[in-house]
Amino acid sequence: MRPTLSDVAKLAGVSVATASRALSNPDLVADRTRRAVRDAAASCGYKINLVARSLRIQRTDTLLVLVPCIDNGLYPDLIRSIEDRALAMGYAMILGFTRKPEKHREAYAELISAGRVDGMVVVDGGAGVDRLTGPQPDLPVVQMFDRVYSPPVPMVRVDEQQVADIAVRQLASMGHRRIAHIAGAADQQSARERRDGYRAAMARLGLPVDDQLIKAGHGTREGGAEAMKQLIELPQGPTAVFCATDTMACAAMDLCRDRGIHVPGDISFIGADGTADGLFAFPSLTTVEAPRAEAGTLAVEKLVGLIRGQTVAPDTVLPVELKLRGSCAPTRTAVAA
């Protein structure tokens, strides 16, 4: 005979109501009770009927996480942290990639409209997720890094202009004046803010803002390499480059090495995001690191709070940190001086 919830309660020495809470809302019971109920369920082979349960409580205990793609070094650690926190809070995760044809993206819209997820974490990256949901989603949503929805949809982000300011100030402190910028995707809010931050930082430091030194890298390795090719072909090239992502910075450094340009002896680089791409590059990439694990954890906590009817902070800005490594050095004129 199939074991019942009553069997689990009897084995654990608790009431049926407590056993139900321990399995359905584990955060509402003491750790000792939760472990006792779970052990009892495992020992007798009790399985929750998820379909019946979701119909009864009108919850799926499932979160949808939308990111543009997996081949950006920013996303793997971020996704891992989101999943870890979701599982710890009793939620499964469905992961969707949004840089796809519209007919493929419709599957995510159907998940939402059918009520098969309780909430959504959105890392838009310029993918236009709002086209799936409309300008204001009708389920709990937390957005990360790029603003897609207007308030009151909460955000977890970093100050993108500060990212650029830290990078430009570091290069300027090493004597660099011709500092180029390889910009990210034009349809990505965070990339535009980093570009604007670069311009503002250069102006504040009294350094010339030369439009020829701003090249579009589109956030990809291929784009970063092509942008660097354009920079080194200028009559007067830069002595340093701030790249909007580590991915583009690594590609740009590779191109320099292929052309016999020494990094950092001939040209310096600073990237952004603090991904594994830069850590294992040669030379290792100086970068402005975003706290991806903390951001993912906080996004899930906010989302679960919304699902449970709680009030959450509307806009959380996390600190970034400069990681000095081997890709930047003082200009030769600064060294000579």
Short mmCIF file of C-alpha atoms in Angstrom, two decimals:
data_model
loop_
_atom_site.label_atom_id
_atom_site.label_comp_id
_atom_site.label_asym_id
_atom_site.label_seq_id
_atom_site.Cartn_x
_atom_site.Cartn_y
_atom_site.Cartn_z
CA MET A 1 0.00 0.00 0.00
CA ARG A 2 1.26 3.47 -0.89
CA PRO A 3 2.42 5.38 2.22
CA THR A 4 0.36 8.40 3.28
CA LEU A 5 1.11 11.65 5.04
CA SER A 6 -0.38 10.10 8.19
CA ASP A 7 2.27 7.36 8.02
CA VAL A 8 4.99 9.99 7.80
CA ALA A 9 3.55 11.92 10.76
CA LYS A 10 3.36 8.78 12.89
CA LEU A 11 6.96 7.80 12.12
CA ALA A 12 8.21 11.34 12.86
CA GLY A 13 6.17 11.64 16.04
CA VAL A 14 4.36 14.80 14.93
CA SER A 15 0.85 15.77 13.88
CA VAL A 16 -0.31 15.43 10.30
CA ALA A 17 -0.52 19.23 10.06
CA THR A 18 3.09 19.59 11.21
CA ALA A 19 4.26 16.93 8.76
CA SER A 20 2.45 18.76 5.96
CA ARG A 21 4.06 22.08 6.91
CA ALA A 22 7.51 20.49 7.12
CA LEU A 23 7.20 19.17 3.57
CA SER A 24 5.32 22.08 2.00
CA ASN A 25 6.70 25.10 3.88
CA PRO A 26 9.91 23.88 5.54
CA ASP A 27 10.92 27.36 6.65
CA LEU A 28 7.89 27.47 8.99
CA VAL A 29 9.07 24.61 11.22
CA ALA A 30 12.12 24.02 13.40
CA ASP A 31 15.18 22.40 11.84
CA ARG A 32 14.89 19.36 14.10
CA THR A 33 11.25 18.79 13.15
CA ARG A 34 11.96 19.32 9.46
CA ARG A 35 14.76 16.74 9.50
CA ALA A 36 12.61 14.24 11.41
CA VAL A 37 9.76 14.54 8.90
CA ARG A 38 12.05 14.30 5.89
CA ASP A 39 13.81 11.26 7.33
CA ALA A 40 10.45 9.63 8.02
CA ALA A 41 9.24 10.35 4.48
CA ALA A 42 12.42 8.88 3.03
CA SER A 43 12.27 5.75 5.20
CA CYS A 44 8.71 4.84 4.21
CA GLY A 45 8.99 5.96 0.58
CA TYR A 46 6.43 8.77 0.78
CA LYS A 47 6.32 10.98 -2.32
CA ILE A 48 4.51 14.30 -2.60
CA ASN A 49 1.97 14.40 -5.42
CA LEU A 50 3.26 17.61 -6.94
CA VAL A 51 0.44 18.08 -9.42
CA ALA A 52 -2.26 17.69 -6.78
CA ARG A 53 -0.33 19.85 -4.36
CA SER A 54 0.15 22.69 -6.83
CA LEU A 55 -3.56 22.64 -7.66
CA ARG A 56 -4.46 22.68 -3.97
CA ILE A 57 -2.14 25.46 -2.84
CA GLN A 58 -2.01 27.30 -6.19
CA ARG A 59 1.78 27.26 -6.19
CA THR A 60 4.29 25.39 -8.31
CA ASP A 61 7.38 26.04 -6.16
CA THR A 62 9.20 26.68 -9.45
CA LEU A 63 11.05 29.80 -10.59
CA LEU A 64 11.80 30.81 -14.16
CA VAL A 65 15.24 32.35 -14.74
CA LEU A 66 15.81 34.07 -18.07
CA VAL A 67 19.30 35.00 -19.29
CA PRO A 68 20.41 35.90 -22.82
CA CYS A 69 22.87 33.02 -23.34
CA ILE A 70 25.40 30.79 -21.59
CA ASP A 71 28.55 31.83 -23.50
CA ASN A 72 29.09 35.03 -21.52
CA GLY A 73 31.48 34.53 -18.61
CA LEU A 74 29.18 36.56 -16.33
CA TYR A 75 26.32 34.07 -16.42
CA PRO A 76 27.52 30.61 -15.22
CA ASP A 77 28.42 31.73 -11.68
CA LEU A 78 25.32 33.88 -11.53
CA ILE A 79 23.05 31.00 -12.57
CA ARG A 80 24.73 28.67 -10.08
CA SER A 81 24.13 31.09 -7.21
CA ILE A 82 20.49 31.57 -8.23
CA GLU A 83 19.87 27.83 -8.33
CA ASP A 84 21.67 27.17 -5.04
CA ARG A 85 19.57 29.75 -3.19
CA ALA A 86 16.34 28.70 -4.89
CA LEU A 87 16.84 25.05 -3.88
CA ALA A 88 17.74 26.08 -0.34
CA MET A 89 14.44 28.00 -0.14
CA GLY A 90 12.40 25.09 -1.49
CA TYR A 91 12.10 26.10 -5.16
CA ALA A 92 13.11 24.34 -8.37
CA MET A 93 14.47 26.39 -11.26
CA ILE A 94 13.71 26.45 -14.98
CA LEU A 95 16.46 28.14 -17.00
CA GLY A 96 15.69 29.80 -20.31
CA PHE A 97 17.92 31.50 -22.88
CA THR A 98 16.37 34.52 -24.56
CA ARG A 99 18.74 35.29 -27.44
CA LYS A 100 16.70 32.99 -29.64
CA PRO A 101 14.18 33.36 -32.45
CA GLU A 102 10.80 34.63 -31.31
CA LYS A 103 9.09 31.27 -31.92
CA HIS A 104 11.43 29.61 -29.41
CA ARG A 105 10.95 32.37 -26.84
CA GLU A 106 7.20 31.82 -26.95
CA ALA A 107 7.67 28.68 -24.84
CA TYR A 108 8.64 30.87 -21.89
CA ALA A 109 5.62 33.12 -22.42
CA GLU A 110 3.41 30.02 -22.33
CA LEU A 111 4.98 28.90 -19.04
CA ILE A 112 4.12 32.26 -17.55
CA SER A 113 0.58 32.52 -18.93
CA ALA A 114 -0.24 28.94 -17.86
CA GLY A 115 0.79 29.70 -14.28
CA ARG A 116 3.47 27.01 -14.31
CA VAL A 117 6.00 29.19 -12.47
CA ASP A 118 5.56 31.26 -9.32
CA GLY A 119 7.96 34.04 -10.27
CA MET A 120 10.78 35.07 -12.53
CA VAL A 121 14.36 36.36 -12.33
CA VAL A 122 15.23 38.34 -15.45
CA VAL A 123 18.76 39.09 -16.66
CA ASP A 124 17.74 40.83 -19.88
CA GLY A 125 21.07 41.77 -21.45
CA GLY A 126 19.24 43.63 -24.20
CA ALA A 127 17.17 40.59 -25.21
CA GLY A 128 13.83 42.39 -24.86
CA VAL A 129 12.22 40.08 -22.32
CA ASP A 130 9.42 42.61 -21.84
CA ARG A 131 8.11 41.57 -25.27
CA LEU A 132 7.21 38.22 -23.68
CA THR A 133 5.38 39.68 -20.71
CA GLY A 134 4.25 43.16 -21.69
CA PRO A 135 5.48 46.36 -20.04
CA GLN A 136 4.38 45.23 -16.57
CA PRO A 137 4.48 41.48 -15.78
CA ASP A 138 1.53 39.91 -13.96
CA LEU A 139 3.66 37.63 -11.80
CA PRO A 140 6.40 38.39 -9.23
CA VAL A 141 9.62 39.44 -11.01
CA VAL A 142 13.09 40.57 -9.95
CA GLN A 143 15.33 42.08 -12.63
CA MET A 144 19.12 42.02 -12.54
CA PHE A 145 21.70 44.49 -13.93
CA ASP A 146 19.54 45.83 -16.79
CA ARG A 147 16.24 47.58 -16.10
CA VAL A 148 13.50 46.14 -18.28
CA TYR A 149 10.41 47.01 -16.24
CA SER A 150 9.53 50.27 -14.54
CA PRO A 151 9.11 50.44 -10.76
CA PRO A 152 7.72 48.85 -8.66
CA VAL A 153 9.44 45.79 -10.21
CA PRO A 154 12.54 45.49 -7.98
CA MET A 155 16.15 45.37 -9.14
CA VAL A 156 19.51 43.96 -8.08
CA ARG A 157 22.38 45.71 -9.85
CA VAL A 158 25.71 47.45 -9.69
CA ASP A 159 26.43 51.10 -10.45
CA GLU A 160 27.61 50.71 -14.06
CA GLN A 161 28.97 54.25 -14.28
CA GLN A 162 31.01 53.58 -11.16
CA VAL A 163 32.47 50.49 -12.87
CA ALA A 164 33.73 52.71 -15.69
CA ASP A 165 34.92 55.42 -13.32
CA ILE A 166 37.05 52.98 -11.31
CA ALA A 167 38.64 51.58 -14.48
CA VAL A 168 39.40 54.96 -16.07
CA ARG A 169 40.78 56.42 -12.83
CA GLN A 170 43.09 53.45 -12.38
CA LEU A 171 44.50 53.81 -15.89
CA ALA A 172 44.83 57.58 -15.53
CA SER A 173 46.70 57.10 -12.23
CA MET A 174 49.28 55.09 -14.22
CA GLY A 175 49.90 58.01 -16.55
CA HIS A 176 47.62 56.99 -19.42
CA ARG A 177 45.87 59.80 -21.28
CA ARG A 178 44.76 58.17 -24.54
CA ILE A 179 42.37 55.67 -22.99
CA ALA A 180 40.07 53.86 -25.41
CA HIS A 181 36.77 52.16 -24.70
CA ILE A 182 35.43 48.98 -26.29
CA ALA A 183 31.71 49.19 -25.65
CA GLY A 184 29.18 46.43 -25.15
CA ALA A 185 25.91 45.76 -26.96
CA ALA A 186 24.09 48.97 -27.89
CA ASP A 187 20.73 47.46 -26.91
CA GLN A 188 21.95 46.66 -23.38
CA GLN A 189 21.30 49.29 -20.73
CA SER A 190 24.30 48.34 -18.58
CA ALA A 191 26.62 48.60 -21.60
CA ARG A 192 25.31 52.06 -22.44
CA GLU A 193 25.78 53.15 -18.83
CA ARG A 194 29.39 51.91 -18.84
CA ARG A 195 30.04 53.84 -22.05
CA ASP A 196 28.50 56.97 -20.54
CA GLY A 197 30.50 56.39 -17.37
CA TYR A 198 33.71 56.21 -19.41
CA ARG A 199 32.93 59.55 -21.06
CA ALA A 200 32.05 61.17 -17.73
CA ALA A 201 35.20 59.86 -16.01
CA MET A 202 37.45 61.08 -18.82
CA ALA A 203 35.83 64.53 -18.65
CA ARG A 204 36.17 64.72 -14.86
CA LEU A 205 39.87 63.91 -15.13
CA GLY A 206 40.40 66.51 -17.85
CA LEU A 207 41.33 63.87 -20.41
CA PRO A 208 40.35 64.25 -24.08
CA VAL A 209 37.29 62.27 -25.15
CA ASP A 210 38.10 61.22 -28.71
CA ASP A 211 35.20 59.50 -30.47
CA GLN A 212 37.73 57.56 -32.55
CA LEU A 213 38.78 55.81 -29.34
CA ILE A 214 35.27 54.46 -28.68
CA LYS A 215 34.57 51.28 -30.63
CA ALA A 216 31.60 48.91 -30.56
CA GLY A 217 32.49 45.43 -29.38
CA HIS A 218 28.87 44.21 -29.09
CA GLY A 219 29.71 42.24 -25.94
CA THR A 220 31.27 39.30 -27.86
CA ARG A 221 34.77 37.91 -28.38
CA GLU A 222 34.51 38.51 -32.11
CA GLY A 223 33.34 42.07 -31.56
CA GLY A 224 36.11 42.75 -29.05
CA ALA A 225 38.78 41.54 -31.48
CA GLU A 226 37.37 43.58 -34.36
CA ALA A 227 37.15 46.71 -32.20
CA MET A 228 40.77 46.27 -31.12
CA LYS A 229 41.82 45.84 -34.75
CA GLN A 230 40.24 49.21 -35.53
CA LEU A 231 42.00 50.85 -32.58
CA ILE A 232 45.50 49.67 -33.46
CA GLU A 233 45.01 50.84 -37.04
CA LEU A 234 44.44 54.44 -35.94
CA PRO A 235 47.21 56.91 -36.78
CA GLN A 236 47.53 57.60 -33.04
CA GLY A 237 46.31 54.64 -31.07
CA PRO A 238 45.54 54.35 -27.36
CA THR A 239 48.00 53.41 -24.63
CA ALA A 240 45.23 51.79 -22.59
CA VAL A 241 41.79 50.30 -23.14
CA PHE A 242 38.80 49.94 -20.82
CA CYS A 243 36.60 47.12 -22.12
CA ALA A 244 32.96 46.87 -21.05
CA THR A 245 33.33 43.12 -20.42
CA ASP A 246 36.14 40.71 -19.60
CA THR A 247 35.17 38.63 -22.63
CA MET A 248 35.93 41.48 -25.03
CA ALA A 249 39.07 42.45 -23.13
CA CYS A 250 40.51 38.93 -23.43
CA ALA A 251 39.80 38.87 -27.17
CA ALA A 252 41.41 42.27 -27.59
CA MET A 253 44.53 41.14 -25.68
CA ASP A 254 44.75 38.02 -27.84
CA LEU A 255 44.69 40.14 -30.98
CA CYS A 256 47.47 42.36 -29.60
CA ARG A 257 49.61 39.32 -28.85
CA ASP A 258 49.05 38.01 -32.39
CA ARG A 259 50.18 41.39 -33.78
CA GLY A 260 53.30 41.48 -31.62
CA ILE A 261 51.98 44.21 -29.31
CA HIS A 262 53.06 43.57 -25.74
CA VAL A 263 50.53 43.68 -22.89
CA PRO A 264 51.05 45.61 -20.64
CA GLY A 265 54.37 46.97 -21.94
CA ASP A 266 52.89 48.57 -25.07
CA ILE A 267 49.24 48.82 -24.06
CA SER A 268 47.23 48.25 -20.87
CA PHE A 269 43.78 46.69 -20.41
CA ILE A 270 41.06 46.73 -17.79
CA GLY A 271 37.89 44.67 -18.17
CA ALA A 272 34.70 44.46 -16.18
CA ASP A 273 32.63 41.78 -14.41
CA GLY A 274 35.44 39.71 -12.84
CA THR A 275 34.83 36.46 -14.72
CA ALA A 276 37.00 33.36 -15.09
CA ASP A 277 37.85 34.52 -18.63
CA GLY A 278 40.06 37.24 -17.22
CA LEU A 279 41.52 35.23 -14.37
CA PHE A 280 42.98 32.64 -16.73
CA ALA A 281 43.98 35.01 -19.52
CA PHE A 282 47.61 35.81 -20.30
CA PRO A 283 48.48 38.12 -18.78
CA SER A 284 45.76 37.85 -16.17
CA LEU A 285 43.23 40.62 -16.66
CA THR A 286 42.78 43.55 -14.32
CA THR A 287 39.03 43.94 -13.91
CA VAL A 288 36.27 45.66 -11.98
CA GLU A 289 34.53 42.74 -10.31
CA ALA A 290 30.77 42.50 -9.79
CA PRO A 291 29.62 40.29 -6.89
CA ARG A 292 27.75 37.73 -9.00
CA ALA A 293 27.13 35.13 -6.27
CA GLU A 294 25.80 37.75 -3.87
CA ALA A 295 23.62 39.24 -6.61
CA GLY A 296 22.08 35.89 -7.52
CA THR A 297 21.39 34.99 -3.90
CA LEU A 298 19.77 38.35 -3.19
CA ALA A 299 17.63 38.21 -6.33
CA VAL A 300 16.12 34.87 -5.28
CA GLU A 301 15.51 36.08 -1.73
CA LYS A 302 13.70 39.14 -3.07
CA LEU A 303 11.65 37.05 -5.48
CA VAL A 304 10.58 34.54 -2.83
CA GLY A 305 9.68 37.48 -0.60
CA LEU A 306 7.41 38.87 -3.34
CA ILE A 307 5.81 35.46 -3.88
CA ARG A 308 5.03 35.30 -0.15
CA GLY A 309 3.50 38.76 -0.14
CA GLN A 310 6.36 40.51 1.62
CA THR A 311 7.69 44.01 0.96
CA VAL A 312 11.17 44.01 -0.55
CA ALA A 313 13.71 46.76 -1.28
CA PRO A 314 12.90 48.25 -4.70
CA ASP A 315 16.49 48.84 -5.83
CA THR A 316 19.62 47.20 -4.41
CA VAL A 317 23.00 48.46 -5.63
CA LEU A 318 25.89 46.14 -4.77
CA PRO A 319 29.51 47.30 -4.42
CA VAL A 320 32.13 46.54 -7.07
CA GLU A 321 35.85 46.02 -6.55
CA LEU A 322 38.98 46.62 -8.62
CA LYS A 323 41.10 43.48 -9.03
CA LEU A 324 44.62 44.52 -10.03
CA ARG A 325 46.42 41.87 -12.07
CA GLY A 326 48.95 41.72 -14.85
CA SER A 327 47.27 43.48 -17.78
CA CYS A 328 47.91 47.09 -16.86
CA ALA A 329 51.05 49.06 -16.08
CA PRO A 330 52.27 52.67 -16.08
CA THR A 331 52.86 54.25 -19.47
CA ARG A 332 56.46 54.27 -20.63
CA THR A 333 56.48 58.06 -20.40
CA ALA A 334 55.31 57.79 -16.77
CA VAL A 335 58.04 55.26 -16.06
CA ALA A 336 60.66 57.46 -17.71
CA ALA A 337 59.52 60.45 -15.70
#
